[in-house]
Short mmCIF file of C-alpha atoms in Angstrom, two decimals:
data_model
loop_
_atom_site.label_atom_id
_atom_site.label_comp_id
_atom_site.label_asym_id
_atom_site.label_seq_id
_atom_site.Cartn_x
_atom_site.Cartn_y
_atom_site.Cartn_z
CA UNK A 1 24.57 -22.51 -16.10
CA UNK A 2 21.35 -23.22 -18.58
CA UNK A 3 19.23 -20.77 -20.22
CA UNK A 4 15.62 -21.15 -21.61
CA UNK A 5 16.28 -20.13 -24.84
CA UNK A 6 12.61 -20.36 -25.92
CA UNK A 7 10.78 -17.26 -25.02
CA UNK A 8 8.39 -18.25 -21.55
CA UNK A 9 5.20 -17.03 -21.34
CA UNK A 10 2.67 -17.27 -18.51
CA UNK A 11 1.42 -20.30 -17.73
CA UNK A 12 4.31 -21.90 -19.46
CA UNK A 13 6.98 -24.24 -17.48
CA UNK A 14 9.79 -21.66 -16.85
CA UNK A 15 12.54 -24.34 -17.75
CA UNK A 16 11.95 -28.16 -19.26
CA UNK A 17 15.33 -29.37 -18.52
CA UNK A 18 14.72 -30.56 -15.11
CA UNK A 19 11.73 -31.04 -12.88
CA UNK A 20 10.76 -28.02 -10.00
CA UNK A 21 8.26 -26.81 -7.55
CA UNK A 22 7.50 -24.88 -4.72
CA UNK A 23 8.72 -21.70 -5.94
CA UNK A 24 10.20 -18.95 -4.02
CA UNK A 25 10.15 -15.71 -5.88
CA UNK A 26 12.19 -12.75 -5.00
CA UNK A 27 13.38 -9.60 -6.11
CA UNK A 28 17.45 -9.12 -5.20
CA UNK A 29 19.33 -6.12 -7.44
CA UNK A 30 16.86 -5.89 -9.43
CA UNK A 31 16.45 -8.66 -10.95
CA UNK A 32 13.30 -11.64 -10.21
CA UNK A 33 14.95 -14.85 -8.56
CA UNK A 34 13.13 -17.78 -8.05
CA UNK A 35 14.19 -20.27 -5.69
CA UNK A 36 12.65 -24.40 -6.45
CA UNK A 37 12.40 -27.51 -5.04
CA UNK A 38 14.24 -30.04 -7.61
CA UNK A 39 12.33 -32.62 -8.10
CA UNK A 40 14.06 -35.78 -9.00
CA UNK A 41 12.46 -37.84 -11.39
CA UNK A 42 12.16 -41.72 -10.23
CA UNK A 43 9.42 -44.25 -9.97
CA UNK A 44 9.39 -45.02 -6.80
CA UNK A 45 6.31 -45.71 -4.68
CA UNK A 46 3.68 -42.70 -3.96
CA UNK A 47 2.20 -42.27 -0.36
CA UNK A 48 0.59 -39.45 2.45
CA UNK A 49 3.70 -39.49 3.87
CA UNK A 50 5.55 -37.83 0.85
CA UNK A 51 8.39 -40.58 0.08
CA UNK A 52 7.74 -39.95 -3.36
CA UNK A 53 9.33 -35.99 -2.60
CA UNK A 54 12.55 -37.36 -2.91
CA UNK A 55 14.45 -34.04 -3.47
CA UNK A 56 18.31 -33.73 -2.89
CA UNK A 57 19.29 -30.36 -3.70
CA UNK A 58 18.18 -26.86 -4.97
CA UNK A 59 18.72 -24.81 -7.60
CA UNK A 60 18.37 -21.00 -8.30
CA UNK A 61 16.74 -19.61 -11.29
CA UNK A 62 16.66 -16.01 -12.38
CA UNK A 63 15.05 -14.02 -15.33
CA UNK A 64 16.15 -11.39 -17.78
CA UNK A 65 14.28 -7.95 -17.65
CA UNK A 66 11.40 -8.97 -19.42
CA UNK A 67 10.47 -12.58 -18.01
CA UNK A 68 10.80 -14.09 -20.92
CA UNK A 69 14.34 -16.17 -20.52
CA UNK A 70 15.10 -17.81 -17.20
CA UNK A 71 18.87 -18.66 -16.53
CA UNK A 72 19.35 -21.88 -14.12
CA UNK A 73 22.60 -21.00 -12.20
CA UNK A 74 23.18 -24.78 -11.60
CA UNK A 75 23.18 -26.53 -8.09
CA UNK A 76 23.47 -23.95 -4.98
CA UNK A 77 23.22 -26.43 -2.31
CA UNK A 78 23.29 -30.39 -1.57
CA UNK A 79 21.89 -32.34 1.11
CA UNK A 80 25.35 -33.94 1.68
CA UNK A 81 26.45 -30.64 2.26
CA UNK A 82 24.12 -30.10 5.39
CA UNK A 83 25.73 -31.81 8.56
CA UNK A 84 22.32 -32.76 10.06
CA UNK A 85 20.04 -33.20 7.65
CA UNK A 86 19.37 -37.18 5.90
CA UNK A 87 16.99 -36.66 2.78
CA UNK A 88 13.95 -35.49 1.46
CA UNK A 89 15.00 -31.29 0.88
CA UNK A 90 11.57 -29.96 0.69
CA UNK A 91 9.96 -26.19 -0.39
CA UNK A 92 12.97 -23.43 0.13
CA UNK A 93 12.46 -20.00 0.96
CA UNK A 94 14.94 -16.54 0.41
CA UNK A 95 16.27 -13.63 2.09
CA UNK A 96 18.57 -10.48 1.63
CA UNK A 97 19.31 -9.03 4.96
CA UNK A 98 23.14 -7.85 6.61
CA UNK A 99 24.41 -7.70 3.21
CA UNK A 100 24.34 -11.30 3.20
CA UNK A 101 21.50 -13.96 1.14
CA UNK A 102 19.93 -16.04 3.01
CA UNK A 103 18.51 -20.00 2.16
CA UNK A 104 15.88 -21.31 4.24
CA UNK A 105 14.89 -24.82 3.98
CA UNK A 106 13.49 -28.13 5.47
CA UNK A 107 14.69 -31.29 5.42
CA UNK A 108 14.62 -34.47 7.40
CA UNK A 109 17.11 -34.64 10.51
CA UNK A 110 19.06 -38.04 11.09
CA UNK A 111 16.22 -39.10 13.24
CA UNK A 112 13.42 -38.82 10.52
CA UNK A 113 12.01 -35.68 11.59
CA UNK A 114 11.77 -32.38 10.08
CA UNK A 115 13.61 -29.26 10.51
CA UNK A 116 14.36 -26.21 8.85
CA UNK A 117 18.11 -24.98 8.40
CA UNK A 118 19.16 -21.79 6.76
CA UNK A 119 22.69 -21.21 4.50
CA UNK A 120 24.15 -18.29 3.41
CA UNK A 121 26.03 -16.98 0.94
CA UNK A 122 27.43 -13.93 -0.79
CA UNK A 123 25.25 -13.45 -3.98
CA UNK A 124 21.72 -14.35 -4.94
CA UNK A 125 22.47 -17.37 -6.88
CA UNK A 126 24.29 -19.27 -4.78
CA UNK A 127 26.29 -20.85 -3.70
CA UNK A 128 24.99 -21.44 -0.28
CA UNK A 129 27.25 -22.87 2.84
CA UNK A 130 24.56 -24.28 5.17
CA UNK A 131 24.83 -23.56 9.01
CA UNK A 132 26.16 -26.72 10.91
CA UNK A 133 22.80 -27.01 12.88
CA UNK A 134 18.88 -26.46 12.31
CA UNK A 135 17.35 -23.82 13.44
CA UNK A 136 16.99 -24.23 17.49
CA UNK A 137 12.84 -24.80 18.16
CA UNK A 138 12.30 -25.65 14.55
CA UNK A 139 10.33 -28.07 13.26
CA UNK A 140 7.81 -28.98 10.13
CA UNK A 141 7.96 -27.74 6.32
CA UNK A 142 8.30 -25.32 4.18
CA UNK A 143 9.70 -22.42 5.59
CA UNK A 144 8.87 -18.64 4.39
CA UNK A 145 10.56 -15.65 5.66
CA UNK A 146 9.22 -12.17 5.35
CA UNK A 147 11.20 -8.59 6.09
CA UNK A 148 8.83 -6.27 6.70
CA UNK A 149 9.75 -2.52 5.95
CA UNK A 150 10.77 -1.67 9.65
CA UNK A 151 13.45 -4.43 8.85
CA UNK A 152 11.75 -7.02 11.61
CA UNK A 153 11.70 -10.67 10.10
CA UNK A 154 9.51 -13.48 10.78
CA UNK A 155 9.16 -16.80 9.63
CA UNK A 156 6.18 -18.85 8.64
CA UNK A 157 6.16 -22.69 8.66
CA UNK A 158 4.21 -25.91 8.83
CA UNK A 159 2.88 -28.57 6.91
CA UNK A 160 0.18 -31.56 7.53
CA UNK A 161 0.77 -35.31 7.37
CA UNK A 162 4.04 -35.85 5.41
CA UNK A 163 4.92 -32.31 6.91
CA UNK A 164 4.98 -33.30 10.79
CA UNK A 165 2.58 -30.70 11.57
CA UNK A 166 0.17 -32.33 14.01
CA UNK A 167 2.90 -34.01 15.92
CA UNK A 168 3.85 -31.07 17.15
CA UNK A 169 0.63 -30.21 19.14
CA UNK A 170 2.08 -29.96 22.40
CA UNK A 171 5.06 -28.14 21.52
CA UNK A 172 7.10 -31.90 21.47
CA UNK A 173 7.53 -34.47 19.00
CA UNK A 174 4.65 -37.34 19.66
CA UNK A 175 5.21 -39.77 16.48
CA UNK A 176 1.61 -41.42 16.92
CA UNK A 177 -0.62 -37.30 17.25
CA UNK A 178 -2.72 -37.07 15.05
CA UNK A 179 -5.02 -33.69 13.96
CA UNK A 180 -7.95 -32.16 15.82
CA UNK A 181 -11.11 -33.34 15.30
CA UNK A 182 -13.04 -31.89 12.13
CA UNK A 183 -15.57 -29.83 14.20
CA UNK A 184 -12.73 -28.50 16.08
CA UNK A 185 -10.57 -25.24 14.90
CA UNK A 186 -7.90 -26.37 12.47
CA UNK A 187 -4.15 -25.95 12.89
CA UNK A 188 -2.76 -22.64 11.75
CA UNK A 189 1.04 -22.45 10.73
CA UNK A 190 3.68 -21.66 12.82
CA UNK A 191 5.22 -18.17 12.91
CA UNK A 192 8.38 -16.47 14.76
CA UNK A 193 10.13 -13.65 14.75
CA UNK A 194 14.05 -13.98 13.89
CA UNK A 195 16.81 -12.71 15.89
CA UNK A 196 18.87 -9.95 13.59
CA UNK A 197 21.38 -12.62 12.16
CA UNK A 198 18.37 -14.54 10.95
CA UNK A 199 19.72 -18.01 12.03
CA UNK A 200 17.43 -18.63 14.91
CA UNK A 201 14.21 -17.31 16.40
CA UNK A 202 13.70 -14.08 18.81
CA UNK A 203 10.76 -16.34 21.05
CA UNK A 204 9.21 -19.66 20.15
CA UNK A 205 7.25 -20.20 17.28
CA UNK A 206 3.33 -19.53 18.03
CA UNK A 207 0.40 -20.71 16.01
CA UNK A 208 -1.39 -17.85 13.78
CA UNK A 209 -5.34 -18.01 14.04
CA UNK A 210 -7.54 -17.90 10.66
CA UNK A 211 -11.33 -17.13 11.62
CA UNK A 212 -13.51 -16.06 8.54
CA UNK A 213 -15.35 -12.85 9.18
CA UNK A 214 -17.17 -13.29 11.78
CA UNK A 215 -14.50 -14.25 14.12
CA UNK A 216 -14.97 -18.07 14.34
CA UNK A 217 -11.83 -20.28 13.95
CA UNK A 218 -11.69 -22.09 10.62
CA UNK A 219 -12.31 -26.17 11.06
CA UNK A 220 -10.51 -28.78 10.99
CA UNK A 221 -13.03 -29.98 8.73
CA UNK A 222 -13.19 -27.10 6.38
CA UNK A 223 -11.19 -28.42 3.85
CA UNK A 224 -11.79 -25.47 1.09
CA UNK A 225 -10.23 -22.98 3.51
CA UNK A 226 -8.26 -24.56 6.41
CA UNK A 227 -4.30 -24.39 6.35
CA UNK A 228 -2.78 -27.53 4.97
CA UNK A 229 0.79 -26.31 4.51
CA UNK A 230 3.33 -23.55 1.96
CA UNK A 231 2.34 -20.65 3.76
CA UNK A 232 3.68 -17.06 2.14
CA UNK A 233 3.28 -13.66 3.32
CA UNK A 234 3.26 -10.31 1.31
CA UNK A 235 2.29 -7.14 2.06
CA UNK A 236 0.10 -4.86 -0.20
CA UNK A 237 -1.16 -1.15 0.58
CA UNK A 238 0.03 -1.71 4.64
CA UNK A 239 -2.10 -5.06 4.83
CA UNK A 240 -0.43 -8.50 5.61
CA UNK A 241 -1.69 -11.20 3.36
CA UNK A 242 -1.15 -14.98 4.37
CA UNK A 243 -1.60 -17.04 1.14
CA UNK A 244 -1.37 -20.93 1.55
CA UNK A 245 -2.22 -24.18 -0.01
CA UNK A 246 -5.77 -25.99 1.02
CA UNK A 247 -4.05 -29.59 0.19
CA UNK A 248 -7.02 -31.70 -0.28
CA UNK A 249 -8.46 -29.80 -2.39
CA UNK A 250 -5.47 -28.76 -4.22
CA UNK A 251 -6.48 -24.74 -3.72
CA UNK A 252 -4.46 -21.58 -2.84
CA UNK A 253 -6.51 -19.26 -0.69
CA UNK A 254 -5.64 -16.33 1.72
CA UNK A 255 -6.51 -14.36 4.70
CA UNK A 256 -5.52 -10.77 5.59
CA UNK A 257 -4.19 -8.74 8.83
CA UNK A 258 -2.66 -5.75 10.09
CA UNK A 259 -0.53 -7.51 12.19
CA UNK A 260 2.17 -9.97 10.92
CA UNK A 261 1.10 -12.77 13.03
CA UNK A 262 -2.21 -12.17 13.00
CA UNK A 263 -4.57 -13.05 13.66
CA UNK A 264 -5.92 -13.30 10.34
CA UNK A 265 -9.31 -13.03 8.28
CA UNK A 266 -10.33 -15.67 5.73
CA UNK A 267 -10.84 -13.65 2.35
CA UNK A 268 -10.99 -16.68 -1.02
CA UNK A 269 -9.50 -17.92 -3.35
CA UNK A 270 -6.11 -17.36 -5.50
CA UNK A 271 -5.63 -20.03 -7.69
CA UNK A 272 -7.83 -23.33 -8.77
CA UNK A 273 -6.51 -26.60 -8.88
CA UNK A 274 -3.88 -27.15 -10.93
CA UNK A 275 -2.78 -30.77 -12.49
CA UNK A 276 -1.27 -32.56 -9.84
CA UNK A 277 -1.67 -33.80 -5.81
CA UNK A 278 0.31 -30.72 -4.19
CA UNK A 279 -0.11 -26.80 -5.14
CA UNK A 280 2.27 -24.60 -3.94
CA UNK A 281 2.97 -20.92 -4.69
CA UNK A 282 4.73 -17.24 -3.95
CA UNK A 283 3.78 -14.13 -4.47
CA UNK A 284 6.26 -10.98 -5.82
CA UNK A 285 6.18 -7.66 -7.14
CA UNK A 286 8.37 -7.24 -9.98
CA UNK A 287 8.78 -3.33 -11.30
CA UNK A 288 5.07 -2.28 -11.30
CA UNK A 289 3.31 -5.70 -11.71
CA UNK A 290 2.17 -8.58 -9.46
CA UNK A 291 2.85 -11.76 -10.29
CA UNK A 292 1.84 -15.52 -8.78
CA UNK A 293 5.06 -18.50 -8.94
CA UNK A 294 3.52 -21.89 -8.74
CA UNK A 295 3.60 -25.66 -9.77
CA UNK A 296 1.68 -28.24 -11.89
CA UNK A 297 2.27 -31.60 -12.93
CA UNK A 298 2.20 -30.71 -17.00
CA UNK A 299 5.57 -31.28 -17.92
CA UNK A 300 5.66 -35.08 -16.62
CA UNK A 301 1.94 -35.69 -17.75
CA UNK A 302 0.68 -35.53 -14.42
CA UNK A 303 2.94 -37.58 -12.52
CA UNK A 304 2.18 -35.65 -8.61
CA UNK A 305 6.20 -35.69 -7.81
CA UNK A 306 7.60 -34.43 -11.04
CA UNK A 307 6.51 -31.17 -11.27
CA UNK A 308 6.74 -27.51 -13.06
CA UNK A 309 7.30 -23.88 -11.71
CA UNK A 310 5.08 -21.68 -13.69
CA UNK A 311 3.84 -17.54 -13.46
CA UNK A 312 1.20 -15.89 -14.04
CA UNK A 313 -0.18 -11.65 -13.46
CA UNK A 314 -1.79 -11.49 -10.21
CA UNK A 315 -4.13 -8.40 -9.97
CA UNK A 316 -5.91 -7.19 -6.83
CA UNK A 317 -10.01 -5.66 -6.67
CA UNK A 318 -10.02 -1.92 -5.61
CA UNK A 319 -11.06 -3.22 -1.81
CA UNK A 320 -7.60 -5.18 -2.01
CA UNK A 321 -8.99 -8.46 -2.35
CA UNK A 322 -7.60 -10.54 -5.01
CA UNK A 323 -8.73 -11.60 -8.42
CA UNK A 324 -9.27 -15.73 -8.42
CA UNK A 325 -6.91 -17.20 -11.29
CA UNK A 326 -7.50 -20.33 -12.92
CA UNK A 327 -4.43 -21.35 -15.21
CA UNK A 328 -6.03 -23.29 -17.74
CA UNK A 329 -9.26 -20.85 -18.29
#
């Protein structure tokens, strides 16, 4: 167990000592957990496919009452401790439910495809034991699972390229499928509803629509808007807001709903780009604040797969739209 000993302030790497990403931010007794990717810091070549996301394990971070330290509890789960899974342990996600924590998480299978398993354990910071098998029907990336207040949980997936996404079209893996046309409506992530135990889905996993305010889909083409992958639900003042990562141009936007799975409305723009390829992010409500987890490349100089979890306020526009951040204004 580490500590940041120097006082973190927004917009500031919330530990140096080792490289992570993809935050998951959560709020368990109390106290604001955030669960990384750990990046592992090698040269190794740099593709679309994502080789260079070489991640092994995860670790859980948590913060004293005033953000300003952040405690690493050391390694909570391996990739050699996850019966079916090879390599590559992407963006994790959290839960609390049953009395029990829950750790969500892709990874590649012994067959060089993606799926998402989930471990669980006894207190927020690990450890985790993973479950000997994925989750039946899943496929893709990065994993995020929201409890609503009536205690109903769904989970929200999918990534492109490196992520699978597109080879999942027809609702089987085709390892040569490749994404609609740019005039056609882009793919939307993934979303199911979990049985009660929260280790496998209620029905099949269904796309969710995005359409900007007139009702037409997003495009394929549309890359300032159109879902790329990291997808994170919250809920503020009744409304469902799906945030998620534009990829090629290294945005966070959102849409809102009334309904879980949607379908959703377009709305703008969260964050700018940060320094690096990927940008990925969570959004949490800590005591009577909103705050935004994401990554950069800063710490490494800009190398795209050594990265940075950072924070920053998040504050919403009376008509519940939110206020766009840019990091380094």
């Amino acid at each position: 167990m580490s500590d940041s000993r120097k006082p973190i302030v927004p917009n500031e790497p919330i530990v140096t000592h080792l490289y992570t990403a993809d935050p998951s931010a959560h709020v368990f007794e109390g106290k604001l957990y955030v669960y990384p990717s750990h990046d592992i810091d090698h040269d190794g070549p740099t593709n679309d496919n994502g080789d260079q996301y070489a991640m092994e394990d995860y670790h859980v971070l948590s913060f004293d009452e005033a953000l300003t330290v952040c405690t690493d509890h050391g390694e909570a789960l391996h990739v050699r401790d996850v019966p079916w899974a090879s390599k590559q342990m992407w963006a994790p996600d959290a839960a609390f439910k049953n009395g029990r924590y829950y750790l969500f998480f892709p990874a590649r299978d012994h067959d060089g495809i993606f799926r998402i398993g989930v471990a669980t354990g006894d207190s927020p910071d690990g450890p985790f034991c993973a479950e000997p098998a994925y989750i039946p029907g899943s496929f893709s990336i990065d994993p995020a699972v929201f409890v609503d207040d009536d205690g109903r949980a769904y989970m929200y997936f999918g990534g492109l390229w490196g992520g699978q996404l597109e080879k999942w079209q027809t609702g089987e893996y085709v390892p040569d499928a490749a994404g609609p046309d740019a005039a056609a409506p882009a793919l939307g992530p993934r979303a199911a509803e979990l049985n009660g135990d929260l280790l496998s889905f209620r029905s099949a996993p269904a796309e969710i629509r995005i359409s900007d305010e007139d009702g037409t889909p997003i495009k394929a083409g549309d890359e300032e808007r159109r879902y790329f992958e990291g997808p994170w639900m919250h809920k503020h003042e009744g409304r469902y807001y799906l945030s998620y990562s534009t990829g090629t141009t290294h945005k966070i936007v959102y849409a809102v709903s009334d309904n879980p799975l949607g379908p959703f409305v377009f709305k703008g723009t969260i964050l700018t780009p940060v320094l690096g390829w990927t940008t990925h992010h969570s959004i949490v409500q800590y005591r009577d604040k909103w705050y935004l987890f994401y990554h950069d490349a800063s710490l490494s100089g800009g190398v795209d797969h050594k990265r940075s979890v950072k924070f920053v306020e998040l504050h919403y526009i009376d008509d519940g739209t939110i206020a766009t951040i840019d990091p380094y204004a």
